[in-house]
Coordinates of C-alpha atoms in Angstrom, one line a residue:
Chain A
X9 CA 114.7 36.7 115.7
X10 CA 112.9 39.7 117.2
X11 CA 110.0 40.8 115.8
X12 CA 109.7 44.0 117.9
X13 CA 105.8 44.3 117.2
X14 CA 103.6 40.9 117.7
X15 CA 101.0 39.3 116.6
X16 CA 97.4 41.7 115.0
X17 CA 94.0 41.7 116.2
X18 CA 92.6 45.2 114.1
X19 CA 93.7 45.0 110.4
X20 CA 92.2 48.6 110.3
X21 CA 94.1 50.1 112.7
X22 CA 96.9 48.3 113.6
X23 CA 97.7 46.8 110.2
X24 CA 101.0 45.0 109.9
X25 CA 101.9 42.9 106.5
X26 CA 104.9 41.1 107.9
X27 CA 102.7 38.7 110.4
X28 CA 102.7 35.1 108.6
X29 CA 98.7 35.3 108.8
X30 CA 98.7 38.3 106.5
X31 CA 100.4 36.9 103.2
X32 CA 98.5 33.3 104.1
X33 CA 95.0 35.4 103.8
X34 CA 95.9 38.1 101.6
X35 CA 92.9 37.1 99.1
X36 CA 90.6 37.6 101.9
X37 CA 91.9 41.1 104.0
X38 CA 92.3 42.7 100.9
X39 CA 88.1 41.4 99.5
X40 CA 87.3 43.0 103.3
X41 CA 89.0 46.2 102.7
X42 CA 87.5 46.5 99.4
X43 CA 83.9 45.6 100.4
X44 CA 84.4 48.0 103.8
X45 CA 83.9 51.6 102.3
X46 CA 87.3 51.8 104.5
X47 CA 89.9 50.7 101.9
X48 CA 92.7 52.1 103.5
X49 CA 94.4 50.4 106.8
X50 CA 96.5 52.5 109.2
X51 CA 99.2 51.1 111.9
X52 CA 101.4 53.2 114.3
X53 CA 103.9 50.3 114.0
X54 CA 107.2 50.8 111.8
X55 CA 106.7 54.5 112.8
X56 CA 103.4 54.9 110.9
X57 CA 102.2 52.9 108.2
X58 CA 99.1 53.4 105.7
X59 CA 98.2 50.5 103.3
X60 CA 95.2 51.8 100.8
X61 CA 93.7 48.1 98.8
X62 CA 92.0 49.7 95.9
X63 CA 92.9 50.1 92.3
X64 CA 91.9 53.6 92.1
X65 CA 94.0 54.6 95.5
X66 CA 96.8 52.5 94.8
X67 CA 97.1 54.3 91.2
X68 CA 96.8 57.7 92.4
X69 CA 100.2 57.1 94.8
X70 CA 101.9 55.5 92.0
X71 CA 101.6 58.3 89.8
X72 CA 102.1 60.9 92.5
X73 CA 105.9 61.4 93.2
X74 CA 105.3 65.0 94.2
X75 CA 104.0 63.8 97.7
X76 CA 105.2 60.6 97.9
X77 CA 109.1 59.9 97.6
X78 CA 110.6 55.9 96.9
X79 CA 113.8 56.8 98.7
X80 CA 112.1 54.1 100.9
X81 CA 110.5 50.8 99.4
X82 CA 110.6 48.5 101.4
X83 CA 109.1 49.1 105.0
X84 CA 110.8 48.5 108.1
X85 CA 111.7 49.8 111.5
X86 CA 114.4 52.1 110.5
X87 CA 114.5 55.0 107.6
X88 CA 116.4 55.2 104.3
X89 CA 120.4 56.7 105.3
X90 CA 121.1 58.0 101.5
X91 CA 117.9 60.8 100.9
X92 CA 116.6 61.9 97.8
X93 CA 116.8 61.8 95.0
X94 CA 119.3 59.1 94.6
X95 CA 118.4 56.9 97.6
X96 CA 120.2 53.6 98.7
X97 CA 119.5 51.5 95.5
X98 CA 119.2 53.4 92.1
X99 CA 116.5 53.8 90.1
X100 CA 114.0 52.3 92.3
X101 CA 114.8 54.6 95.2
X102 CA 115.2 57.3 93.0
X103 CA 112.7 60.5 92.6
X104 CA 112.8 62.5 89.3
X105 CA 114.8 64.4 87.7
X106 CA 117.6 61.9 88.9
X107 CA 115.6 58.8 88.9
X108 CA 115.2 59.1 84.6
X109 CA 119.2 59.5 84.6
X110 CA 120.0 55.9 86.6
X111 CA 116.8 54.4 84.9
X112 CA 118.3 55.1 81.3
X113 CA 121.4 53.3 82.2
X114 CA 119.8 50.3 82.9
X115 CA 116.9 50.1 80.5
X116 CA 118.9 48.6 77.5
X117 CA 120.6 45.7 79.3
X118 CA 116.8 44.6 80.3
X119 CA 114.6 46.1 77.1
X120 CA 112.8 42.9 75.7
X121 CA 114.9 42.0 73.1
X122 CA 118.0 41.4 74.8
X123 CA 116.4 39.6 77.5
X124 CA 114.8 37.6 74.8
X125 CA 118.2 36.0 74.2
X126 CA 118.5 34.2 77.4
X127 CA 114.7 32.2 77.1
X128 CA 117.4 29.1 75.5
X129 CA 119.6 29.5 78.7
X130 CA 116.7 29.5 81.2
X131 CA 115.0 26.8 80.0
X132 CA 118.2 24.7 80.0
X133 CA 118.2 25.7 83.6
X134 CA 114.6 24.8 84.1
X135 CA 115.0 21.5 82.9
X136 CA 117.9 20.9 84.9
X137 CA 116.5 21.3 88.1
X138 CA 114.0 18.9 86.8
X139 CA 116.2 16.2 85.9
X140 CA 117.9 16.6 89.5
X141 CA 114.5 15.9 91.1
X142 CA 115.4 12.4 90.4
X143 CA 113.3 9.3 90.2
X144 CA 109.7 10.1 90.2
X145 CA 106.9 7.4 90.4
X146 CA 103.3 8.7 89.1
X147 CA 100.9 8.9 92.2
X148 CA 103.6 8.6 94.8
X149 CA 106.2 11.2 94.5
X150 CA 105.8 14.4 96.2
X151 CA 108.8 17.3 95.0
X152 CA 108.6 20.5 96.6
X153 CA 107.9 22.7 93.7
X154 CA 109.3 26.1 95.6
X155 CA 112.4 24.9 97.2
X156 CA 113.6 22.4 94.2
X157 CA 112.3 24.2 91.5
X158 CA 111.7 27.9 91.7
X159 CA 113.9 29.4 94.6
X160 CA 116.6 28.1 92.2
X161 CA 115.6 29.6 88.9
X162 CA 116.2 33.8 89.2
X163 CA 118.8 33.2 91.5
X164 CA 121.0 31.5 89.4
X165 CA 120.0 34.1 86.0
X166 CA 120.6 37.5 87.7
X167 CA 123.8 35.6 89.4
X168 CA 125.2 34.8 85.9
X169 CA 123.8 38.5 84.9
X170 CA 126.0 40.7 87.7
X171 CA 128.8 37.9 87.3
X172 CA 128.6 37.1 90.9
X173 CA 129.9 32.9 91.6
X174 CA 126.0 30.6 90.8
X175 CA 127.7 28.5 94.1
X176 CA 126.6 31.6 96.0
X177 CA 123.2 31.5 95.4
X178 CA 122.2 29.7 99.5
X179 CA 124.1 33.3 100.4
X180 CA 121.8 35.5 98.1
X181 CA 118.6 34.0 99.3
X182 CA 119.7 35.0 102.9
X183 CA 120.4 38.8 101.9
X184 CA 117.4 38.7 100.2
X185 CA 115.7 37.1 103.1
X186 CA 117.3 39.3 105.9
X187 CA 116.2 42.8 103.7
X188 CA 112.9 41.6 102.8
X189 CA 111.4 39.8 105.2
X190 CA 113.2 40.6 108.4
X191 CA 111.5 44.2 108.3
X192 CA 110.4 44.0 112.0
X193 CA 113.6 43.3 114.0
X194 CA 115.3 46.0 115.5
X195 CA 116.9 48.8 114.0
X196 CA 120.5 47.5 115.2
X197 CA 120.3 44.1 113.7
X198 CA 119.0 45.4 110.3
X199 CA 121.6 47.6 110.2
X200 CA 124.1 44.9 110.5
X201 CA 122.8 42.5 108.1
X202 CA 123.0 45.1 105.7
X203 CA 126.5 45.7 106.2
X204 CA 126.9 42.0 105.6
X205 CA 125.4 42.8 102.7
X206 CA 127.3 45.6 101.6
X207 CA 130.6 44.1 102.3
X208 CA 129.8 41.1 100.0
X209 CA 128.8 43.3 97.2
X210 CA 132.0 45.7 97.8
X211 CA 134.2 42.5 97.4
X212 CA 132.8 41.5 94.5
X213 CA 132.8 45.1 92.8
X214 CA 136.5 45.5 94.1
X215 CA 137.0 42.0 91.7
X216 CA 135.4 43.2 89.0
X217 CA 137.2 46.5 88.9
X218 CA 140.5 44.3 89.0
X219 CA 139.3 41.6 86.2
X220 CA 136.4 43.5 84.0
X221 CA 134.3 41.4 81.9
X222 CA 130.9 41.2 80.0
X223 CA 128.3 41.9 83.0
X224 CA 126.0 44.0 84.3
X225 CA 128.9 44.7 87.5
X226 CA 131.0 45.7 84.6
X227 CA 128.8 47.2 82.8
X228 CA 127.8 49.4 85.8
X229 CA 131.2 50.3 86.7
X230 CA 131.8 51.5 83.0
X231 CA 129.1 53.8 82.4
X232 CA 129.1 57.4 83.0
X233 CA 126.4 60.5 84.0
X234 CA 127.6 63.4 82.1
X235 CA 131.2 62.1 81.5
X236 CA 131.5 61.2 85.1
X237 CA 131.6 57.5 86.5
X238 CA 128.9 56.3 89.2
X239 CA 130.0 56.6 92.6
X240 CA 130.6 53.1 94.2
X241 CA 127.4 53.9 96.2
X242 CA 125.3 54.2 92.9
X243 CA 127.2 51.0 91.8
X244 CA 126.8 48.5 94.7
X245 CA 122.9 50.4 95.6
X246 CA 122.1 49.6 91.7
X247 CA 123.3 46.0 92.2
X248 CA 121.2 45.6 96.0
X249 CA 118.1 46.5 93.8
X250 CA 118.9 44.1 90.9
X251 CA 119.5 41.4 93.3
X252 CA 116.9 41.7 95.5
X253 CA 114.4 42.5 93.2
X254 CA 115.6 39.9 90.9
X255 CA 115.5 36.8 93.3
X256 CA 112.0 36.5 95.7
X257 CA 109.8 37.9 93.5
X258 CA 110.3 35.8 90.3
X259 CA 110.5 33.3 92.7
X260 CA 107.2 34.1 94.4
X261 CA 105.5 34.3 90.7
X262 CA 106.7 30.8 89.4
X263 CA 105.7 29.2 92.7
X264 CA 102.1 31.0 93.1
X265 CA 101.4 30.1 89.4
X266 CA 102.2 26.3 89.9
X267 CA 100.1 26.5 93.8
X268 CA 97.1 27.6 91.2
X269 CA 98.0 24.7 88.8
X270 CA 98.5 22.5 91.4
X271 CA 95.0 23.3 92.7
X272 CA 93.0 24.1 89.4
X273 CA 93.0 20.9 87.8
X274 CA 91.0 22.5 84.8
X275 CA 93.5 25.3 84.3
X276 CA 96.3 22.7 84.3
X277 CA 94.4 21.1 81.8
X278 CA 93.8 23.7 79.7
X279 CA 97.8 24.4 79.6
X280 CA 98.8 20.9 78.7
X281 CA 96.0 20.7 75.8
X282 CA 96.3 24.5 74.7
X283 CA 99.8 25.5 75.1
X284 CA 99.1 28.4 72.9
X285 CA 97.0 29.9 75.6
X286 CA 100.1 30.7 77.5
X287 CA 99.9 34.1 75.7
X288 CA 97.1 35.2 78.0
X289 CA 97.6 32.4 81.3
X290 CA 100.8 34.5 81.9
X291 CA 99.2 37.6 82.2
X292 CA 96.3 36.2 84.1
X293 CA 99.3 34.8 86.3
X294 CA 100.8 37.7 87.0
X295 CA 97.1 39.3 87.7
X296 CA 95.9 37.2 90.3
X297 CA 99.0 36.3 91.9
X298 CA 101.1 39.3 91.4
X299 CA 103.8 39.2 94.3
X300 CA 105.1 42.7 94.5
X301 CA 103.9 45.9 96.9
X302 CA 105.9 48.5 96.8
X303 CA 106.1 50.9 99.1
X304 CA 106.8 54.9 99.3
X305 CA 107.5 57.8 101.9
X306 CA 105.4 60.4 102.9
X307 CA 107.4 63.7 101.5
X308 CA 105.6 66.2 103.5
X309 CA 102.7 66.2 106.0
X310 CA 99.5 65.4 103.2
X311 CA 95.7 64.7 103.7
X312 CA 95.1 62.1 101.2
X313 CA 91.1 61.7 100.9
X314 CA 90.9 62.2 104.5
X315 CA 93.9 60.4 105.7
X316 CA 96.2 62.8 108.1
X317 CA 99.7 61.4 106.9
X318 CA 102.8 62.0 108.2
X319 CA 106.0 63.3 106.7
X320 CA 108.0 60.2 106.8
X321 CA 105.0 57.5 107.3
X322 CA 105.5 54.6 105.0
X323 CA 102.8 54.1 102.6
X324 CA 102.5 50.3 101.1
X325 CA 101.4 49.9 97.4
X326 CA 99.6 46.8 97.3
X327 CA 99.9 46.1 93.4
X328 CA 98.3 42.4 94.2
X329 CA 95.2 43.8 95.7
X330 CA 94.3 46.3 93.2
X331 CA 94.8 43.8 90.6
X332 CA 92.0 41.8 92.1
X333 CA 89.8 45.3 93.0
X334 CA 86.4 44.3 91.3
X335 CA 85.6 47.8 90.4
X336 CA 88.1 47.1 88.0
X337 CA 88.3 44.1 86.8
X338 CA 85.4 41.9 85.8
X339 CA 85.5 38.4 87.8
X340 CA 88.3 40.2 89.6
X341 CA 88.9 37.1 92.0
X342 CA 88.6 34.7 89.8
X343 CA 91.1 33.2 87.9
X344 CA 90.3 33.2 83.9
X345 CA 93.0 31.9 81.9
X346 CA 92.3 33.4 79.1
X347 CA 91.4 36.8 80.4
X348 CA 91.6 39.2 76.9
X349 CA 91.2 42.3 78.7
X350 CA 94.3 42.7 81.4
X351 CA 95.4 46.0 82.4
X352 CA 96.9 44.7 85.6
X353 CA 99.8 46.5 87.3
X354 CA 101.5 43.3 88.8
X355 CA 105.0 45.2 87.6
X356 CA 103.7 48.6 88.9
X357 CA 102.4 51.5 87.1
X358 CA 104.0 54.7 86.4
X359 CA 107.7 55.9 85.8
X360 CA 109.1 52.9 88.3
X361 CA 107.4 50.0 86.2
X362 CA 109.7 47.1 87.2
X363 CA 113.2 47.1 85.2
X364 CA 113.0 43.6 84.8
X365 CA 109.9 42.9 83.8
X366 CA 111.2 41.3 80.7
X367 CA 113.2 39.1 82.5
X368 CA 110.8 38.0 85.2
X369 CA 107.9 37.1 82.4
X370 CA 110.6 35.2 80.5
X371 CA 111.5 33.1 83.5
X372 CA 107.7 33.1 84.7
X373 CA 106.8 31.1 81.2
X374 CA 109.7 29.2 80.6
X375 CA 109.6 27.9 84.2
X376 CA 105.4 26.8 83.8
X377 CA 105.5 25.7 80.6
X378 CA 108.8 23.5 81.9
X379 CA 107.4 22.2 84.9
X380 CA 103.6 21.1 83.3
X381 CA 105.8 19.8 80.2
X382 CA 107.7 17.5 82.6
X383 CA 104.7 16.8 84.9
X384 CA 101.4 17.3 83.1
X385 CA 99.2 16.2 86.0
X386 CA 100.2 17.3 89.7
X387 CA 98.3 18.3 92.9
X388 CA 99.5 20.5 95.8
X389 CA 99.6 18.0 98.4
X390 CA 100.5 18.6 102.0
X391 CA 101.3 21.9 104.1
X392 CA 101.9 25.2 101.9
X393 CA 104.2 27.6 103.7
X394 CA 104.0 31.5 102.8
X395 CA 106.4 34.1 102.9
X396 CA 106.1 37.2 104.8
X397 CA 106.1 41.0 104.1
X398 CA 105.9 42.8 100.5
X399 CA 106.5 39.5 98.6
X400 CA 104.4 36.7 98.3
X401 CA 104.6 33.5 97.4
X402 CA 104.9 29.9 98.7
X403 CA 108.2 28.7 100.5
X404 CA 107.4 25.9 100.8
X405 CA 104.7 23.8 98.1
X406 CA 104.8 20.2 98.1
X407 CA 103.3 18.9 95.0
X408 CA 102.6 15.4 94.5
X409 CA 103.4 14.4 90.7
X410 CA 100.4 11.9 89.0
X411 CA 101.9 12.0 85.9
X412 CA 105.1 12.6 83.8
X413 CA 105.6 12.6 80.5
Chain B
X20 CA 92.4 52.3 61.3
X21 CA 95.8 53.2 62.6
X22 CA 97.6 52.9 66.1
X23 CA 99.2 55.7 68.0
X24 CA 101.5 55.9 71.2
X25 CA 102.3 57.9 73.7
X26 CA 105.3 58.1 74.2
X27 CA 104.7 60.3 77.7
X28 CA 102.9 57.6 78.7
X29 CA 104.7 54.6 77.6
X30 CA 106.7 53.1 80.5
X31 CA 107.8 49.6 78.7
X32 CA 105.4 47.4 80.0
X33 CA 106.1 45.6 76.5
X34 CA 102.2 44.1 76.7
X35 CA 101.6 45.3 72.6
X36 CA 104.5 43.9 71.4
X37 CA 104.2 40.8 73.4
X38 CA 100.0 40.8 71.7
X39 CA 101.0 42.3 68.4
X40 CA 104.3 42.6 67.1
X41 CA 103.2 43.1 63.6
X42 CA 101.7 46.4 64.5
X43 CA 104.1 47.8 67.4
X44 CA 107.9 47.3 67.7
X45 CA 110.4 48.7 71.4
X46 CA 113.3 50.5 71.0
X47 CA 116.9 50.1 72.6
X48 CA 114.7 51.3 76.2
X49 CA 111.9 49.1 75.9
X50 CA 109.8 52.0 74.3
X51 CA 106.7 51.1 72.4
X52 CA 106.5 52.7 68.8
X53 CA 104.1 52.0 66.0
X54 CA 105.3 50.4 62.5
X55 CA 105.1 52.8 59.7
X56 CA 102.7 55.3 59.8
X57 CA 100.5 52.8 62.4
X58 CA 97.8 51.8 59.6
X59 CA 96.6 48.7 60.8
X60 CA 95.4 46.1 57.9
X61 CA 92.0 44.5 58.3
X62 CA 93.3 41.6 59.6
X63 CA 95.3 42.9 62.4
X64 CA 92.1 44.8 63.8
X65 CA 91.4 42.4 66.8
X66 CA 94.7 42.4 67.4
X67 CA 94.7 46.3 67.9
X68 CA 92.4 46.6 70.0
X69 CA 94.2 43.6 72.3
X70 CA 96.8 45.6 72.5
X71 CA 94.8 49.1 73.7
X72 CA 93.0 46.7 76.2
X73 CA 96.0 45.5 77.8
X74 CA 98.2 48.6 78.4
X75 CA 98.1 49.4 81.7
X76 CA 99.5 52.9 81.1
X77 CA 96.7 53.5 78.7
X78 CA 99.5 55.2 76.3
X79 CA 97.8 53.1 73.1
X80 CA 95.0 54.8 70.9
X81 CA 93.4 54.0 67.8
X82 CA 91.9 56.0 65.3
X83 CA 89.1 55.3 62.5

């Protein structure tokens, strides 16, 4: 693969989130940032690139969709080919007054109530990738708690959500992969992955429109905006975001929250003598390890505090980093399990809080409380492997299991 | 004491009736709203001011 921009020596000035080193020291380049006086980092690559790391900047772009458009989110070398408002996958892409229209639609399917109904399903699912694990001798036994366990778990629910085949999930992984991660390959090849992409998801719409059933493809294909149906553009963008957003970074959450356990003997602990306290340790969770940045486009030529942006600059929205700003939060870095006072944005903040918030924290606690049910004593042991680019989380976290219940 | 929403501000982050479902209840769009007219017995008065502390929206109030 090509990444068309190398390696970084100047975070400042020639920032660039989708070099491994970045996701692997994120804890630390964002504590720099925020100590500098210089919170914000700029880059020429991806045709210009800003990256502010505190709360209080990080806020202030959420909440402003008068300069700053989602029709992008996800930076890379090219730019967005469906403009605002819509954008290439609705609501997320969306501005207002369009975005509250294709938000509206969706909102019921994930509100908390009716996600609340599939906590019996997930855990069945939890425990099954358990079981497959095999045998497991205390002390000895190392499972890798990413690739076993959690790449499997929001893969297979938003699967059996859009009513797309569970044997698919290997190909999923990859779209999400090629849209998320491979941001700095050439415009050409992203184009083409995408298409890959879109072909898949046209196939599987085209099947649906010939055998409709109870799912959200169905469901999508249905509905109507003032008496007219979505476009099959609306359709198969609505069902990029749901899978893409729905896979890496539940995925990313479950993993970083076991990496902690696997490393903070006294949280685990806690957790297996306190199960109650998963009330706030979820929250705290999300907090510290929160694996989203979102990202936005410059609308029009702006000076933000200083900053000469550029119509068309991508602007990142590091979530994770203002959730650990310590001007904030009190013991902002630290980890405190049963933190009472949590006003962290790990699903965003603002009119694009994350659809499926519901459905990420129920597969977020089902998945912990699973895992340290099964194995109450476990230690992270061996070589950690981090993804790259807006998501983070392990990809790799070999965990060596000292005790199972 | 009694809670209050915004509803401007509300954007279904869920965290108050995750913290304190006796006092807040979401609608069909994941909408926070108060129960009844939001009086909040003795009892519940930790719990109301968990769930003002945890909103990242700021959208919840309470009023003596």
């Amino acid at each position: 693969m090509t990444d068309v921009y190398g390696p970084v020596s100047d975070w400042e000035n020639d920032f660039d989130h989708a070099v491994p080193e970045y996701n692997e020291r994120a804890h630390d380049i964002w504590a720099e940032f925020q100590a500098s006086g210089c919170p914000v980092a700029h880059s020429d690559r991806y045709g210009g690139l800003w990256a502010p790391f505190t709360h209080e900047l990080v806020h202030e772009i959420a909440y402003d969709t008068d300069h700053f458009t989602s029709q992008g989110v996800v930076v890379n070398t090219g730019r967005p080919l469906i403009e605002a408002p819509v954008g290439p996958a609705p609501p997320i892409t969306s501005d207002p007054p369009f975005h509250n229209i294709a938000r509206r639609l969706l909102l019921p399917p994930f509100s908390p109530k009716v996600i609340a109904a599939w906590e019996p399903e997930v855990r069945r699912l939890c425990r099954e990738l358990l079981d497959r694990m095999g045998e497991i001798t205390p002390g000895e036994s190392v499972v890798d708690a990413a690739v076993q366990y959690a790449q499997s778990i929001p893969v297979n629910v938003i699967a059996r959500m859009l009513g797309f085949p569970t044997e698919d999930e290997e190909l999923f992984r990859g779209f999400v992969h090629d849209v998320l991660e491979r941001i700095n390959e050439p415009v050409e090849a992203r184009l083409e992955f995408m298409q890959r992409l879109d072909d898949y998801l046209t196939e599987q719409i085209e099947e649906h429109r010939a055998n409709p059933r109870d799912d959200l493809t169905s469901y999508l294909l249905g509905v109507e905006i003032e008496g007219q149906k979505l476009s099959i553009e609306h359709v198969r963008g609505s069902i990029v975001l749901l899978l893409v957003a729905g896979i890496d970074t539940t995925w990313s959450a479950i993993g970083s929250s076991i990496w902690h356990l696997g490393t903070h003997p006294d949280d685990l602990q806690r957790l297996v003598d306190d199960p109650e306290v998963m009330l706030f340790a979820l929250e705290e969770f999300l907090r510290a390890y929160a694996p989203v940045t979102m990202a936005r486009l410059v609308r029009e030529d702006h000076d933000f505090h200083g900053c000469p942006m550029k119509a068309n600059d991508w602007v990142l929205l590091p979530f994770p980093a203002a959730n650990r700003d310590p001007a904030q939060f009190d013991r902002a870095t630290e980890f405190v399990i049963d933190r009472q006072e949590n006003r962290h944005g790990a699903f965003g903040l603002g009119i694009h809080r994350c659809l499926g918030s519901n459905l990420a924290r129920l597969e977020l606690k089902v998945a912990v409380e699973e895992f340290v049910a099964r194995f109450p004593a476990f230690t992270v042991d061996g070589e950690v492997t981090w993804s790259v680019g807006q998501i983070r989380g392990p990809r790799r976290l070999p965990v060596r299991v000292d005790a199972i219940a | 004491m009694r809670v209050t929403v915004d509803s401007d501000k509300c954007q279904g982050h869920n965290r108050c009736f995750a913290l304190a479902p006796e006092l807040f209840d979401v609608d069909e769009y994941g909408t926070a709203v108060v129960i009844g007219d939001g009086t909040v017995a003795a009892d519940l008065e930790d719990k109301a001011r968990l769930a003002v502390a945890n909103c990242p929206e700021f959208a919840i109030g309470i009023e003596d």
